[in-house]
Short mmCIF file of C-alpha atoms in Angstrom, two decimals:
data_model
loop_
_atom_site.label_atom_id
_atom_site.label_comp_id
_atom_site.label_asym_id
_atom_site.label_seq_id
_atom_site.Cartn_x
_atom_site.Cartn_y
_atom_site.Cartn_z
CA MET A 30 74.18 119.39 84.26
CA ALA A 31 75.63 120.57 87.56
CA THR A 32 75.70 124.31 88.20
CA ASN A 33 78.77 125.75 89.90
CA PHE A 34 77.69 128.11 92.66
CA ASN A 35 81.14 128.63 94.22
CA THR A 36 80.35 132.25 93.67
CA VAL A 37 80.42 135.86 94.63
CA VAL A 38 76.87 136.73 95.70
CA THR A 39 75.17 139.94 96.81
CA SER A 40 71.79 139.23 98.36
CA GLU A 41 70.38 142.59 99.44
CA ALA A 42 68.55 143.26 96.16
CA THR A 43 65.98 141.02 94.53
CA ASN A 44 68.03 140.77 91.35
CA SER A 45 71.33 140.18 93.10
CA GLN A 46 74.25 139.18 90.93
CA ILE A 47 75.76 135.70 90.85
CA THR A 48 79.17 135.23 89.26
CA SER A 49 79.96 131.65 88.23
CA GLU A 50 83.53 130.70 89.16
CA GLY A 51 83.57 128.01 86.48
CA ASN A 52 82.91 130.13 83.40
CA LYS A 53 83.06 133.70 84.78
CA SER A 54 79.58 134.44 83.46
CA LEU A 55 77.42 136.98 85.27
CA ILE A 56 73.72 136.34 85.79
CA THR A 57 71.00 137.87 87.96
CA ARG A 58 69.41 136.04 90.83
CA GLY A 59 66.05 136.28 89.02
CA TYR A 60 67.54 134.47 86.02
CA ALA A 61 68.97 131.76 88.28
CA GLU A 62 65.59 131.24 89.92
CA GLU A 63 63.88 131.00 86.52
CA PHE A 64 66.28 128.63 84.78
CA TYR A 65 68.24 126.83 87.51
CA SER A 66 65.38 125.72 89.75
CA GLY A 67 65.29 122.25 91.26
CA GLY A 68 64.18 119.43 88.99
CA GLY A 69 65.24 121.36 85.89
CA GLY A 70 61.67 122.44 85.17
CA GLY A 71 61.88 126.17 85.77
CA SER A 72 60.29 127.91 88.73
CA THR A 73 57.38 125.47 88.70
CA GLY A 74 59.50 122.32 88.32
CA VAL A 75 58.93 119.36 90.62
CA ALA A 76 61.29 119.79 93.55
CA TYR A 77 59.85 117.88 96.51
CA PHE A 78 58.82 114.31 95.78
CA LEU A 79 58.08 111.10 97.63
CA GLN A 80 57.02 107.61 96.69
CA ALA A 81 56.33 105.33 99.63
CA THR A 82 54.86 101.88 100.16
CA GLY A 83 53.74 99.78 103.08
CA GLY A 84 55.83 97.01 104.58
CA SER A 85 55.23 93.29 104.41
CA GLY A 86 52.09 91.74 105.83
CA THR A 87 48.50 92.91 106.00
CA GLN A 88 46.38 95.41 107.90
CA VAL A 89 42.74 94.86 108.86
CA ILE A 90 40.33 97.48 107.46
CA THR A 91 37.44 98.23 109.80
CA ASN A 92 34.13 100.09 109.48
CA SER A 93 35.83 103.27 110.69
CA ALA A 94 38.37 105.18 108.60
CA THR A 95 41.73 103.54 109.29
CA SER A 96 45.11 105.07 108.40
CA ILE A 97 46.88 102.73 105.97
CA GLU A 98 50.40 101.98 107.19
CA ILE A 99 52.36 103.36 104.23
CA ASP A 100 55.66 104.06 105.95
CA THR A 101 58.62 103.11 103.72
CA ALA A 102 60.17 105.66 101.32
CA ASP A 103 61.15 104.16 97.96
CA PHE A 104 62.08 107.50 96.36
CA ILE A 105 62.43 110.81 98.22
CA SER A 106 63.83 114.19 97.18
CA ASN A 107 65.42 114.62 100.62
CA PRO A 108 64.65 113.02 104.01
CA SER A 109 64.10 116.51 105.42
CA HIS A 110 61.18 117.14 103.03
CA PHE A 111 58.85 114.41 104.36
CA THR A 112 58.59 112.53 107.66
CA LEU A 113 56.94 109.10 107.55
CA ALA A 114 55.40 107.62 110.70
CA SER A 115 54.74 103.92 111.24
CA ASN A 116 50.97 104.56 111.28
CA GLY A 117 51.06 105.96 107.74
CA GLN A 118 50.92 109.65 108.64
CA ILE A 119 53.23 111.81 106.52
CA THR A 120 54.39 115.27 107.64
CA ILE A 121 55.03 117.83 104.88
CA ALA A 122 58.03 120.03 105.68
CA ASN A 123 57.62 122.65 102.95
CA ALA A 124 54.52 124.66 102.14
CA GLY A 125 53.31 124.50 98.55
CA THR A 126 50.83 123.01 96.12
CA TYR A 127 51.18 119.26 95.68
CA PHE A 128 49.77 116.48 93.53
CA ILE A 129 49.10 113.40 95.69
CA GLY A 130 48.10 110.01 94.31
CA TYR A 131 47.64 106.71 96.13
CA THR A 132 46.81 103.03 95.67
CA VAL A 133 45.24 100.69 98.24
CA ASP A 134 45.06 96.98 97.43
CA ALA A 135 42.47 95.26 99.63
CA ASP A 136 41.64 91.56 99.89
CA GLN A 137 38.47 89.93 101.24
CA THR A 138 39.60 86.98 103.35
CA SER A 139 36.23 85.80 104.72
CA GLY A 140 32.54 86.07 103.90
CA GLY A 141 30.47 85.25 100.84
CA ALA A 142 28.85 88.63 100.17
CA ARG A 143 30.10 91.55 98.11
CA GLN A 144 31.99 94.10 100.15
CA MET A 145 32.50 97.79 99.27
CA THR A 146 35.65 99.49 100.54
CA VAL A 147 36.13 103.28 100.41
CA THR A 148 39.47 105.10 100.43
CA ARG A 149 40.46 108.77 100.66
CA LEU A 150 43.23 111.25 101.48
CA GLU A 151 42.95 113.13 104.76
CA THR A 152 44.73 116.11 106.29
CA ASN A 153 44.98 117.54 109.78
CA GLY A 154 44.86 121.05 108.30
CA GLY A 155 48.26 121.95 109.71
CA SER A 156 47.70 121.27 113.41
CA GLY A 157 45.97 118.96 115.85
CA SER A 158 44.86 115.35 115.66
CA THR A 159 41.56 115.83 113.81
CA PHE A 160 41.66 114.79 110.15
CA THR A 161 39.28 115.76 107.35
CA GLU A 162 38.89 114.36 103.84
CA ILE A 163 40.71 116.11 100.99
CA ASP A 164 38.25 117.03 98.24
CA GLY A 165 38.44 114.94 95.08
CA SER A 166 40.53 112.17 96.63
CA ARG A 167 37.93 109.46 97.26
CA GLY A 168 38.16 106.04 95.65
CA SER A 169 36.03 102.91 95.99
CA ALA A 170 35.87 99.31 94.79
CA TYR A 171 34.21 96.08 95.80
CA SER A 172 35.21 92.46 96.15
CA ARG A 173 32.80 89.70 95.14
CA ASN A 174 33.53 87.20 97.95
CA ALA A 175 36.40 85.57 99.78
CA GLY A 176 36.81 82.73 97.32
CA ASP A 177 36.26 84.43 93.97
CA GLU A 178 37.49 87.88 92.85
CA SER A 179 38.37 88.75 96.42
CA GLU A 180 41.00 91.40 95.65
CA ALA A 181 40.03 95.01 94.86
CA ILE A 182 42.37 97.87 93.93
CA HIS A 183 41.46 101.43 94.96
CA ARG A 184 43.11 104.48 93.44
CA GLY A 185 42.58 108.16 94.09
CA GLY A 186 44.33 111.49 94.27
CA SER A 187 44.02 115.25 94.42
CA ILE A 188 45.86 118.53 93.97
CA VAL A 189 46.03 120.35 97.29
CA THR A 190 47.80 123.33 98.88
CA LEU A 191 49.55 122.31 102.09
CA SER A 192 51.25 124.30 104.83
CA ALA A 193 54.61 123.50 106.40
CA GLY A 194 54.11 120.89 109.11
CA GLU A 195 50.77 119.67 107.76
CA ILE A 196 50.10 115.93 108.10
CA ILE A 197 48.37 113.81 105.48
CA ARG A 198 47.36 110.16 105.38
CA VAL A 199 45.50 107.57 103.29
CA THR A 200 42.52 105.99 105.04
CA ALA A 201 40.12 103.16 104.19
CA ASN A 202 36.94 101.68 105.63
CA LYS A 203 34.63 98.83 104.65
CA SER A 204 30.88 99.15 104.22
CA THR A 205 29.66 96.37 106.56
CA SER A 206 30.96 94.39 109.50
CA ASP A 207 30.14 90.96 108.07
CA GLU A 208 33.27 90.23 106.01
CA THR A 209 36.98 90.52 106.77
CA ILE A 210 38.92 92.96 104.56
CA THR A 211 42.68 93.44 104.79
CA ALA A 212 45.07 95.84 103.05
CA LEU A 213 48.00 94.14 101.32
CA LEU A 214 50.61 96.61 102.53
CA ASP A 215 53.34 95.83 100.02
CA LYS A 216 50.85 96.76 97.27
CA CYS A 217 49.72 100.03 98.92
CA SER A 218 51.53 103.21 97.92
CA ILE A 219 51.47 107.00 97.82
CA GLN A 220 53.13 109.46 95.44
CA ILE A 221 53.60 113.14 96.39
CA MET A 222 55.04 115.77 94.03
CA SER A 223 55.28 119.52 94.53
CA ILE A 224 54.09 121.62 91.62
CA THR A 225 54.84 125.15 92.90
CA ALA A 226 57.59 124.96 95.51
CA SER A 227 61.18 124.33 94.45
CA VAL A 228 64.43 123.54 96.21
CA GLY A 229 66.12 125.39 93.35
CA LEU A 230 64.56 128.70 94.33
CA SER A 231 66.50 130.75 96.83
CA SER A 232 65.17 131.11 100.34
CA GLU A 233 65.48 134.40 102.24
CA THR A 234 65.62 133.76 105.97
CA ASN A 235 65.73 136.46 108.61
CA THR A 236 67.39 135.10 111.76
CA SER A 237 68.37 136.61 115.07
CA SER A 238 71.71 138.40 115.30
CA SER A 239 73.04 135.89 117.83
CA GLY A 240 72.54 132.37 119.09
CA ALA A 241 73.22 128.98 117.55
CA LEU A 242 72.39 128.59 113.85
CA ALA A 243 72.12 125.36 111.85
CA ILE A 244 72.80 126.41 108.26
CA ASP A 245 70.29 125.07 105.72
CA LEU A 246 71.95 123.57 102.63
CA THR A 247 68.82 122.21 100.93
CA ASN A 248 68.49 125.03 98.36
CA ILE A 249 70.71 124.91 95.27
CA GLY A 250 69.81 128.53 94.53
CA GLY A 251 70.88 129.55 98.02
CA THR A 252 69.50 130.12 101.50
CA TYR A 253 70.10 133.79 102.24
CA TYR A 254 70.35 134.64 105.94
CA THR A 255 69.62 138.34 105.67
CA SER A 256 70.07 139.45 109.29
CA GLN A 257 73.55 140.59 110.26
CA ARG A 258 74.91 138.15 112.85
CA SER A 259 77.35 139.23 115.56
CA SER A 260 77.74 136.02 117.59
CA GLY A 261 76.58 132.42 118.00
CA SER A 262 77.80 128.97 117.03
CA LEU A 263 77.40 127.80 113.42
CA SER A 264 76.81 124.26 112.17
CA ILE A 265 75.46 122.43 109.13
CA ALA A 266 71.78 121.43 109.37
CA SER A 267 70.86 117.80 108.75
CA ASN A 268 70.36 116.37 105.26
CA PRO A 269 72.32 118.82 103.06
CA ILE A 270 71.96 118.18 99.32
CA ALA A 271 74.56 118.29 96.56
CA GLY A 272 74.72 121.88 95.36
CA GLY A 273 73.11 123.20 98.55
CA PHE A 274 74.27 126.76 99.10
CA ALA A 275 73.94 129.41 101.84
CA HIS A 276 75.01 133.01 102.38
CA LEU A 277 75.48 134.80 105.74
CA ARG A 278 76.31 138.33 106.91
CA LEU A 279 78.75 138.37 109.84
CA THR A 280 80.28 140.94 112.20
CA TYR A 281 81.79 138.48 114.71
CA GLY A 282 84.65 139.87 116.79
CA SER A 283 86.73 136.80 115.97
CA GLU A 284 86.67 134.39 113.06
CA PRO A 285 83.85 131.85 113.44
CA SER A 286 84.03 128.24 112.32
CA VAL A 287 81.27 125.94 111.04
CA THR A 288 80.82 122.57 112.72
CA GLY A 289 80.43 119.90 110.07
CA ALA A 290 82.16 121.90 107.32
CA THR A 291 85.73 122.43 106.13
CA LYS A 292 87.18 125.91 105.63
CA MET A 293 88.45 126.76 102.16
CA ALA A 294 90.74 129.56 101.03
CA GLY A 295 89.00 132.90 100.75
CA ALA A 296 89.28 136.39 102.18
CA THR A 297 91.07 136.80 105.51
CA TYR A 298 88.48 137.34 108.23
CA ASP A 299 88.51 141.00 109.38
CA THR A 300 88.49 141.35 113.16
CA SER A 301 89.27 145.08 113.20
CA GLY A 302 85.96 145.97 114.78
CA GLY A 303 82.50 145.54 113.34
CA ALA A 304 83.40 145.20 109.66
CA GLU A 305 80.84 143.06 107.83
CA MET A 306 82.10 139.89 106.20
CA LYS A 307 80.22 137.49 103.96
CA MET A 308 80.29 133.73 104.56
CA VAL A 309 79.51 131.30 101.75
CA VAL A 310 78.67 127.70 102.67
CA TYR A 311 77.98 124.89 100.21
CA ASN A 312 77.84 121.12 99.80
CA ASP A 313 79.45 119.31 96.84
CA GLY A 314 77.65 116.02 97.37
CA SER A 315 80.33 114.49 99.55
CA ALA A 316 81.13 117.18 102.13
CA SER A 317 80.31 120.75 103.19
CA TYR A 318 82.69 123.71 102.90
CA TYR A 319 82.78 127.41 103.80
CA TYR A 320 84.86 130.49 103.06
CA PHE A 321 84.73 134.24 103.67
CA LEU A 322 84.31 137.19 101.31
CA GLU A 323 85.34 140.76 102.04
CA ILE A 324 83.12 143.67 101.01
#
């Protein structure tokens, strides 16, 4: 069920009031966060999710931990939530606690001896190029030989708290150098689901009073820009979502416009000298719009 947030909103208090234009009902912001959070599961509902697989072809697994090239998103909550690199590294845009599961399908293509392959999740801890294993994520399996029972499926996962900008990856290595082991990339996958963060929860963002601002429309409960802005260009940030909503405080000397959005009827912008106006910006799934409110 879609929620109409073409609303009158006051954001200074924690329990600010939201008036629904569709049915005229009045609710508190706390109630909206509890019952209208992304994913429909309350404040702990799954909001950020990704399922990705590798492309066609194979990738050789060596004795050293090798990042499996899982780089194609099959399902994603929003392209701004995860960035997939061709080498299989995935950047997490939003801090939170996540469940991560993975599958690596490996095939022994040469050699007559059993071969053990080990897989794991790794993280760079939020910065740098050094990766460490995520506790509880290790998986292992063995293939009998190249001609008989050569394919082995590895699965693992973990629950982990990640910071914004942290990079994770799935790695694999074989136990000896005698046999050739390859990952069947179209059968390798990763699933990532947030279990604490939510796009439905409002986001309070203090910004500078001037300068260019790309307005974030990835929160259906609202992104609240709490600093009073007096100047600077306004535009819509990339990847807005249907129902994405934002609220700004403005004292511009002349009426500002929003690049990438269409103005709707609302209050006449007051240019009499420093009077604060409210700007509401939202996306309806096909386009972005904005209008002004007078205090």
